[in-house]
Short mmCIF file of C-alpha atoms in Angstrom, two decimals:
data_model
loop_
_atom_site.label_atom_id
_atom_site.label_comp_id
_atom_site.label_asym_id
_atom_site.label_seq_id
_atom_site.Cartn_x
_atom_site.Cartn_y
_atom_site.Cartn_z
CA UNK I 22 0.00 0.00 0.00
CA UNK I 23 2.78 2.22 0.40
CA UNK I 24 3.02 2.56 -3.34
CA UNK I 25 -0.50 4.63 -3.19
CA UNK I 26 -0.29 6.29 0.20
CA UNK I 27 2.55 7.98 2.65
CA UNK I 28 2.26 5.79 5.20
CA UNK I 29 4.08 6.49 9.03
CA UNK I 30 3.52 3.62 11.74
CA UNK I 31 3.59 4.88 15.13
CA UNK I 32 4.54 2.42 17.62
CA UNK I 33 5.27 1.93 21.77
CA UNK I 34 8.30 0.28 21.54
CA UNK I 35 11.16 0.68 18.56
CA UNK I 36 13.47 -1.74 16.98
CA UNK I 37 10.75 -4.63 16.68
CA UNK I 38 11.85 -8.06 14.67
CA UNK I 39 9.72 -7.23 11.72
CA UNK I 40 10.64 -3.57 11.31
CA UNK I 41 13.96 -4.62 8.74
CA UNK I 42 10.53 -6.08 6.28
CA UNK I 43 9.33 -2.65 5.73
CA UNK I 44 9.67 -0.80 2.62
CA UNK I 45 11.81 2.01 2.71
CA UNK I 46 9.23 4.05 1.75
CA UNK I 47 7.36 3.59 5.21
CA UNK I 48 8.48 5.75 7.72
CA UNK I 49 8.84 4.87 11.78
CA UNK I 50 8.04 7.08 14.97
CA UNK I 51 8.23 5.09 18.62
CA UNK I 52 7.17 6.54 22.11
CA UNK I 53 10.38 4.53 23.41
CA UNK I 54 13.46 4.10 21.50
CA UNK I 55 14.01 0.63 22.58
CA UNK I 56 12.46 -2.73 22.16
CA UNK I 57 10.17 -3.96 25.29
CA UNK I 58 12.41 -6.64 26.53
CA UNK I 59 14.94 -3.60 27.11
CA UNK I 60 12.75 -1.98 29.84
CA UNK I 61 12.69 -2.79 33.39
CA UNK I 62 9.47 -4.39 34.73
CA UNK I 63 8.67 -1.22 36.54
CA UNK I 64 8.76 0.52 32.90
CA UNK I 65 6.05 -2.02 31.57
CA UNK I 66 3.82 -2.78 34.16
CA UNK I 67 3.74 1.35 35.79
CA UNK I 68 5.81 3.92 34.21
CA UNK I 69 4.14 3.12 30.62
CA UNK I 70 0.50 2.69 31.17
CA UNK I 71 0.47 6.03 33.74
CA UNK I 72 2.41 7.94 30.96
CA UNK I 73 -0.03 6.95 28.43
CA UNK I 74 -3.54 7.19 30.79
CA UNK I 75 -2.33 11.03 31.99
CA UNK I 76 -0.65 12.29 28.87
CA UNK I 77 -2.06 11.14 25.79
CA UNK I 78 -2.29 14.16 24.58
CA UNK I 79 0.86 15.00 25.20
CA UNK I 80 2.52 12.09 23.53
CA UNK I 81 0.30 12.94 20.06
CA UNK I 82 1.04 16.48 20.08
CA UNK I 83 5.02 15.60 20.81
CA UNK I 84 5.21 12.35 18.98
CA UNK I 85 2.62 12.56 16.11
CA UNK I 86 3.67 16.18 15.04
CA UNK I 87 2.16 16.02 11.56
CA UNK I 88 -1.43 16.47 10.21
CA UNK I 89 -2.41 13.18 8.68
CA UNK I 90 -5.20 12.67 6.93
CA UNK I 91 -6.19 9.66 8.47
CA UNK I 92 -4.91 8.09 11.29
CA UNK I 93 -5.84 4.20 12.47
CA UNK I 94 -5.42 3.29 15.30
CA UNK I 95 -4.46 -0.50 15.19
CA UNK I 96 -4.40 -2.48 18.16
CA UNK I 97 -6.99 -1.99 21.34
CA UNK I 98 -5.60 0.04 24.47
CA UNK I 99 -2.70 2.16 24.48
CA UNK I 100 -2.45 2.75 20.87
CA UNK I 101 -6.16 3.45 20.54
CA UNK I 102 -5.64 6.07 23.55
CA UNK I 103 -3.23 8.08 22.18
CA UNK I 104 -4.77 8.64 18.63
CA UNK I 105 -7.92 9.69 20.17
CA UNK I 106 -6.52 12.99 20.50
CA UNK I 107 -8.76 15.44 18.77
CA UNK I 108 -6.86 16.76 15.56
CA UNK I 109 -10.16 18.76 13.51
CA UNK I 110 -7.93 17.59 10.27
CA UNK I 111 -7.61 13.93 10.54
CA UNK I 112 -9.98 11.23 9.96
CA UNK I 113 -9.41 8.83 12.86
CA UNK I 114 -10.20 5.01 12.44
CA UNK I 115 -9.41 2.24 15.24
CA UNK I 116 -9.02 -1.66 14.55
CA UNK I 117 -10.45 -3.92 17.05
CA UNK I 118 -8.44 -7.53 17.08
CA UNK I 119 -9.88 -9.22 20.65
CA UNK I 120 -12.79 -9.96 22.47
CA UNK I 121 -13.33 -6.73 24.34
CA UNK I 122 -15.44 -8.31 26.89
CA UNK I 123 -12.76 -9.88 27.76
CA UNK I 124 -9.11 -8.17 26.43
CA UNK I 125 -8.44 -6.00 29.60
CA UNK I 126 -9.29 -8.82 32.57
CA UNK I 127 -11.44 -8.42 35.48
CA UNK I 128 -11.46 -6.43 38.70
CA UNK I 129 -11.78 -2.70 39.52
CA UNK I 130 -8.43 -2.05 36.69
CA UNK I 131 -10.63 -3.53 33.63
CA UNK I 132 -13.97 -1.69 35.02
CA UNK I 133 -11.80 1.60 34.59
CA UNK I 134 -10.27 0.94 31.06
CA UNK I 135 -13.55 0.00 29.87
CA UNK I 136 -15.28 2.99 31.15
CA UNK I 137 -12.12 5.25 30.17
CA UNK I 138 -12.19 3.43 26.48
CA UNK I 139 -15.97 4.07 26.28
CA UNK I 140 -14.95 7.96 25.68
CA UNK I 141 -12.14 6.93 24.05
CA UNK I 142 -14.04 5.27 21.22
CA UNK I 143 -16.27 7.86 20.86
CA UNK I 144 -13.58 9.66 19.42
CA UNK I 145 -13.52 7.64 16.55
CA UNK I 146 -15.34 7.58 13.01
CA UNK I 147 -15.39 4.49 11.71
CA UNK I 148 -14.25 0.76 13.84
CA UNK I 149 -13.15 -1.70 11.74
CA UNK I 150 -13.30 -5.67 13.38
CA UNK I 151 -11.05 -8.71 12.25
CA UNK I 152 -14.21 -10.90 12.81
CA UNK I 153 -18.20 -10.96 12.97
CA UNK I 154 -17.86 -11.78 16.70
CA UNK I 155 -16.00 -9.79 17.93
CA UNK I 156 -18.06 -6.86 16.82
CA UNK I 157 -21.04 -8.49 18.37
CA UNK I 158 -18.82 -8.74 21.62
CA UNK I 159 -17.59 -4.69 21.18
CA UNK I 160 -21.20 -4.01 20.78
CA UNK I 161 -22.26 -5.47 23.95
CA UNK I 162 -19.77 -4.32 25.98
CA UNK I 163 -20.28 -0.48 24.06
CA UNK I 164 -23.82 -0.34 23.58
CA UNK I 165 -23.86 3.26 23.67
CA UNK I 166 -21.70 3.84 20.48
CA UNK I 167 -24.68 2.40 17.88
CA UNK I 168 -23.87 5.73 16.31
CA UNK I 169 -20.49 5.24 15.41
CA UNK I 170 -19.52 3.56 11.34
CA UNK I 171 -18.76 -0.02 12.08
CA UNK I 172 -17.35 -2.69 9.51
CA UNK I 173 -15.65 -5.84 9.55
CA UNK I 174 -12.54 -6.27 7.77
CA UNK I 175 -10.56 -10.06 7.74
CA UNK I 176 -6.75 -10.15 8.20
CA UNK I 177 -3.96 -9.54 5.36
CA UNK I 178 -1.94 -13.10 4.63
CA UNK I 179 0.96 -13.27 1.90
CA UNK I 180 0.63 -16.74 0.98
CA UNK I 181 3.63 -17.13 -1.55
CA UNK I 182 5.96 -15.14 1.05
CA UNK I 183 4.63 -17.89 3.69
CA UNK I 184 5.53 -20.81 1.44
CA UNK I 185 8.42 -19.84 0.82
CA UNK I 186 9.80 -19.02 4.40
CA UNK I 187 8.62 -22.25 5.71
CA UNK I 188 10.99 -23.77 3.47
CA UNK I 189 14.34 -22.56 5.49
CA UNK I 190 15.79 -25.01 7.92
CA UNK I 191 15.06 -24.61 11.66
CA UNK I 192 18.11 -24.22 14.21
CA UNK I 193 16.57 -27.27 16.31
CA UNK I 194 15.41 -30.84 15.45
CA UNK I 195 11.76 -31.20 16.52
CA UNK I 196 11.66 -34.99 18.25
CA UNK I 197 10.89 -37.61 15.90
CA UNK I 198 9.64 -40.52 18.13
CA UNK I 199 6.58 -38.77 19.18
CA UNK I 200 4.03 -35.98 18.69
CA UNK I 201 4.81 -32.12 18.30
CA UNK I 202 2.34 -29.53 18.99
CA UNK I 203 3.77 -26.59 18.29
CA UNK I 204 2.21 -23.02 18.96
CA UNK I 205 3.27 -18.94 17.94
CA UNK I 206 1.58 -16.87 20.47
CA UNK I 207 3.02 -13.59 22.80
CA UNK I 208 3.79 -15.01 26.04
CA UNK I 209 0.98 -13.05 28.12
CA UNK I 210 -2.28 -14.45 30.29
CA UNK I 211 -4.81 -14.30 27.07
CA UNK I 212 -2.60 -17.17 25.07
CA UNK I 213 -2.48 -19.26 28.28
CA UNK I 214 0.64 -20.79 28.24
CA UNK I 215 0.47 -21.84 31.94
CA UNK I 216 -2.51 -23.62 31.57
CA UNK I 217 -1.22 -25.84 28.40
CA UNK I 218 1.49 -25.86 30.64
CA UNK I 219 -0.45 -28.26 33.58
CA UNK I 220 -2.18 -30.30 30.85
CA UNK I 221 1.09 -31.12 29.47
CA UNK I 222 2.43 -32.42 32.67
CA UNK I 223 -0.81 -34.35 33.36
CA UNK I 224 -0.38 -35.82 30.59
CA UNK I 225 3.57 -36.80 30.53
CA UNK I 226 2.51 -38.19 34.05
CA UNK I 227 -0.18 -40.60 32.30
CA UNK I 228 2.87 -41.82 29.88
CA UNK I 229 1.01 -39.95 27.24
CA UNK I 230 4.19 -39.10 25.11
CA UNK I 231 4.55 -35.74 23.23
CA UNK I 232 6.63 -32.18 23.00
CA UNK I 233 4.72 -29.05 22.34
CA UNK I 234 7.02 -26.22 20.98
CA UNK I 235 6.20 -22.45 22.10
CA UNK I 236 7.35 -19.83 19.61
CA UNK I 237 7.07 -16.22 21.16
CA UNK I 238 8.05 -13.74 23.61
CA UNK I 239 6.14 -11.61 26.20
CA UNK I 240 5.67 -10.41 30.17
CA UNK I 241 5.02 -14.46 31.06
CA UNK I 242 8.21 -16.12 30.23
CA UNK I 243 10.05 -16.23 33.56
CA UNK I 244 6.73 -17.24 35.33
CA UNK I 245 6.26 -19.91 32.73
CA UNK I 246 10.00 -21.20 32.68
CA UNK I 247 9.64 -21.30 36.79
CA UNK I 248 6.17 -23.72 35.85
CA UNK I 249 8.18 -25.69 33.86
CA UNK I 250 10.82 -26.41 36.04
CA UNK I 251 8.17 -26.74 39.16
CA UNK I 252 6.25 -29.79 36.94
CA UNK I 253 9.68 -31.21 36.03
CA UNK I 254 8.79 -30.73 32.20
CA UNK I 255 11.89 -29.44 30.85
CA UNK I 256 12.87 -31.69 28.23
CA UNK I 257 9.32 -31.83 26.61
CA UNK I 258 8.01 -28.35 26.43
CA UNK I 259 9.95 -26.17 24.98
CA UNK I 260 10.09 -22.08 25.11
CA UNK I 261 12.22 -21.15 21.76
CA UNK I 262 11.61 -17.78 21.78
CA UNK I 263 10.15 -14.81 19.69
CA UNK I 264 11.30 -15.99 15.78
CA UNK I 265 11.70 -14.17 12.70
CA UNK I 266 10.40 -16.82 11.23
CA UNK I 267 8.12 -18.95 12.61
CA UNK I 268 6.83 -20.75 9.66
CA UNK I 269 9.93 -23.80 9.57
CA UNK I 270 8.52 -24.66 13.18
CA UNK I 271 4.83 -25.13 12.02
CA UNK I 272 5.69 -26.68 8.67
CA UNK I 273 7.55 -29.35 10.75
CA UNK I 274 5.35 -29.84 13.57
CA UNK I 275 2.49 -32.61 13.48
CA UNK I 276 -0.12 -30.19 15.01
CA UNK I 277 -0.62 -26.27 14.92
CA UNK I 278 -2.54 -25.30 18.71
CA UNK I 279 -3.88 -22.18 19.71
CA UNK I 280 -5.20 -22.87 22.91
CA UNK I 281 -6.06 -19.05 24.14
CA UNK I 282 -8.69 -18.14 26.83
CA UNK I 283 -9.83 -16.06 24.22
CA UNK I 284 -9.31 -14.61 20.43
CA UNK I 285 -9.89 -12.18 17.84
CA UNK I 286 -9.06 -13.45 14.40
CA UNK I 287 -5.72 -14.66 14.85
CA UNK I 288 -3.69 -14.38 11.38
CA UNK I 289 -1.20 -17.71 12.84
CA UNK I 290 -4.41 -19.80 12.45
CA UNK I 291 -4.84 -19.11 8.75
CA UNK I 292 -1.24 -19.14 7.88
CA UNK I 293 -1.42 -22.82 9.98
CA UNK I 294 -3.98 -23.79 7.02
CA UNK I 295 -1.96 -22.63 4.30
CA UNK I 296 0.80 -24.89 5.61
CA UNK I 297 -1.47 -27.71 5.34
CA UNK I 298 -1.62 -28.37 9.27
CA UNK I 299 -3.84 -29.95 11.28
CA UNK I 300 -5.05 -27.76 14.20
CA UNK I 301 -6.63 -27.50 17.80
CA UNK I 302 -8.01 -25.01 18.94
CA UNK I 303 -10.35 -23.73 22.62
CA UNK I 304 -13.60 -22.80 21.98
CA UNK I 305 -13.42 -18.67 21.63
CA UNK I 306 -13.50 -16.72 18.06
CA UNK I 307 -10.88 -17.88 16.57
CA UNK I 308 -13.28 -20.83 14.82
CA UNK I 309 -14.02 -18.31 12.08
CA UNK I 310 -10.63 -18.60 11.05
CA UNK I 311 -11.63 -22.42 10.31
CA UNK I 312 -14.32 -21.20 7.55
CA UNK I 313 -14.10 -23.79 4.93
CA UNK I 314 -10.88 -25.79 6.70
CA UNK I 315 -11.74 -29.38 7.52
CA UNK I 316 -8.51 -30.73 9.51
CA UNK I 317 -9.33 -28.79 12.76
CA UNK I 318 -10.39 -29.53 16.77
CA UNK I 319 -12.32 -27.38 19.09
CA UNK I 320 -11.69 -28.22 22.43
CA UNK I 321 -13.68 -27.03 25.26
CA UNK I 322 -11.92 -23.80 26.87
CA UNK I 323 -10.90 -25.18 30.46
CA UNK I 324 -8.11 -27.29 31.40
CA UNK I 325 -10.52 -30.66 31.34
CA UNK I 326 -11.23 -29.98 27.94
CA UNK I 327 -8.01 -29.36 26.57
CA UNK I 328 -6.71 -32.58 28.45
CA UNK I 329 -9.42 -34.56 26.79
CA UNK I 330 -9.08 -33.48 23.68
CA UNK I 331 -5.23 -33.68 23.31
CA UNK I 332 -5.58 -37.17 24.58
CA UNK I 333 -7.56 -38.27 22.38
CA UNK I 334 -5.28 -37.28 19.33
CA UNK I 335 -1.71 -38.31 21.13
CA UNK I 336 -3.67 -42.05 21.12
CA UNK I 337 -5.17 -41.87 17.73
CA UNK I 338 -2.53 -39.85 16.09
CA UNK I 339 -3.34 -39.50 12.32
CA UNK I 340 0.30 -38.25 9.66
CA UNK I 341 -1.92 -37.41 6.14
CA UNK I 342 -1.49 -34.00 4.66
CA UNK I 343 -4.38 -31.68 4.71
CA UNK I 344 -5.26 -29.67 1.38
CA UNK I 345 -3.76 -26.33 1.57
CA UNK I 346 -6.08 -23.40 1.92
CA UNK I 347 -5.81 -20.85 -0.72
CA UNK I 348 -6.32 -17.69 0.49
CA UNK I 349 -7.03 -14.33 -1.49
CA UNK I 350 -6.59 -10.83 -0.28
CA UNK I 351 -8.06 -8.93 -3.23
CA UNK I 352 -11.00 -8.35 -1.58
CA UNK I 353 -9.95 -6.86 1.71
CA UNK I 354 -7.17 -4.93 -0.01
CA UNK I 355 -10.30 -3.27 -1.60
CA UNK I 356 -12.31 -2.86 1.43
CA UNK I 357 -8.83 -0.78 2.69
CA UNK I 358 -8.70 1.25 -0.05
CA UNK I 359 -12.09 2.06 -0.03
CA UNK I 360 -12.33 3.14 3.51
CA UNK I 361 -9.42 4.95 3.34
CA UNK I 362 -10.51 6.83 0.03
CA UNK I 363 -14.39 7.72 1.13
#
C-alpha cells in the first residue's frame, strides 16, 4: 500500500523483529526508542501505562507532530488512547483484534479501562473488526456507540511469502519418536501458556508421550519457565523464543494449537492452514478462522477440555497431509482502499 499512500507507523516500543521487512518508503516514529524486553518491569507494568492514561495528549502532540489525513489506530488500548486525541484535520479510524469483553481482565483495573475506552471510542469515526464476533462482543460491551460507522474487515496473509519461508531449515530438530504440537503466540495471560502448561504435565505423568514447541516472547516467560521447572517438564516443552520466522517450526510440527482463553481473528491460524496443518483449537473466536478448513479440533476452553481433547489425538494420532487453503486478499485490499478513500 505504500506505493499509493505515505504511510508512518507509530509504535510503543522501537526496533521490533519485523521492522527490517518494511519498505523504505514507510516511515517509523516510537514513544520509546528501545524494544520492550529492554525496559525494566517497573517501565512495563507502571511507568508506561500512567504515561499513556495522563498524557495522551501530550505524547500525540510531541510524537505525532504532523497532520495526517487519516490516522488508524491499530491495536486496542494504548495505541487506541493516544490517537484519540482530537486533531479537527484527521480522519481517525481504530481496529479492534480481541474480544473486548474480555481483552483487559477483570477487577476494579478492567472496570476503569472500559469505562475510560468508552470515551475513548467515541472519538472515533469508523471501527473496523477482524471478525463478525467480535463486533457483536464490542457491541455489547459499548452499547452506547450504535452511532459510530462499524465494519468488519478479515486479516492480510501473503501466501507465496509464507511458502516460501517455511521452506528454510530450523536451528533445532523437533523430536521424531513422538508428537509435536507446536504453537506462535506472545507469552501473556490471554494465550495461556500456563494452563497448556499443567495439561502437558498431566499428561507426561499418564505416559502420554509428546513435545509441544512455544514460539514467542512476552511479560510471562520467567513465570512460565519457573512452571516448567516446578512440573519437572523441561525436556518436553519447549520455550524457543520470539522468531523471525516462525513458519519452519509449524511446517515441521504434526499439530498447529492455539489454545487461548480467548481470540480475535488470529492471522497464525490461517497461515497454519496454508501450511497444510492440522489444528486444535479452545472454543473462543478464533473458529471463524476455520471457515471452509476441515482438519481442525475445538476443544472445550478449560483445562478438562483441553486434556481430553489432546488425549484423544496423542492415542489416535493420524500423519496425512491436509489440502492447503488458498487464500485471497483482493478483496480486503479493496475494502482498505475504499475506507481509506471515502
Amino acid at each position: 500500500m505504500c506505493e499509493e499512500y505515505d504511510i508512518t507507523i507509530f509504535t510503543i516500543y522501537a526496533k521490533g523483529e519485523l521492522e527490517k521487512q518494511l519498505s523504505q518508503k514507510v516511515k517509523l516514529k516510537s514513544l520509546y526508542d528501545k524494544p520492550y524486553v529492554e525496559l525494566s518491569k517497573f517501565q512495563r507494568k507502571i511507568a508506561m501505562p500512567l504515561k499513556i492514561l495522563l498524557t495522551q495528549k501530550v505524547i500525540y502532540h510531541k510524537k505525532i507532530k504532523e497532520d495526517y489525513d487519516i490516522e488508524i489506530a491499530f491495536l486496542e488500548g494504548a495505541i487506541t488512547r493516544i490517537l484519540s486525541t482530537k486533531n479537527r484535520n484527521t480522519k481517525k479510524i481504530a481496529w479492534v483484534h480481541n474480544d473486548i469483553s474480555l481483552v483487559f481482565g477483570k477487577g476494579i483495573k478492567a472496570k476503569l479501562k472500559k469505562k475510560i475506552d468508552a470515551k475513548i471510542y467515541a472519538k472515533y469515526q469508523k471501527l473496523i473488526f477482524v471478525s463478525k464476533e467480535n463486533q457483536e462482543k464490542f457491541e455489547k460491551v459499548y452499547n452506547n456507540l450504535k452511532n459510530i460507522d462499524k465494519e468488519v474487515i478479515y486479516n492480510y496473509i501473503d501466501q507465496n511469502s509464507i511458502v516460501e519461508k517455511a521452506k528454510e531449515n530450523l536451528d533445532i530438530s523437533l523430536n521424531k519418536d513422538t508428537i509435536n504440537f507446536v504453537t506462535v503466540a506472545r507469552l501473556v495471560e490471554q494465550k495461556a501458556i500456563d494452563r497448556l502448561i499443567e495439561v502437558h504435565s498431566q499428561l507426561v505423568e499418564q505416559g502420554l508421550k509428546h513435545h509441544f514447541y512455544v514460539i514467542g516472547d512476552g511479560p510471562e516467560k520467567d513465570n512460565l519457565q519457573q512452571l516448567i521447572k516446578k512440573k519437572n517438564v523441561e525436556n518436553t516443552f519447549h520455550l524457543l523464543g520470539k522468531k523471525e520466522n516462525p513458519y519452519p517450526y509449524i511446517k515441521a510440527g504434526d499439530y498447529f494449537c492455539l489454545l487461548s482463553h480467548f481470540e480475535g481473528y488470529p492471522m497464525v491460524l490461517l497461515e497454519a492452514q496454508i501450511l497444510q496443518k492440522p489444528i486444535v483449537i479452545t472454543d473462543t473466536s478464533a473458529r471463524e478462522t476455520l471457515q471452509n478448513y476441515e482438519d481442525y479440533q475445538i476443544a472445550e476452553n478449560s483445562a478438562e477440555g483441553i486434556y481430553q481433547t489432546l488425549k484423544e489425538i496423542i492415542e489416535n494420532s493420524k500423519t496425512e497431509k491436509t489440502p492447503r487453503k488458498e487464500y485471497s486478499n483482493q478483496d480486503l485490499l479493496g475494502k482498505i482502499k475504499r475506507l481509506l478513500e471515502n
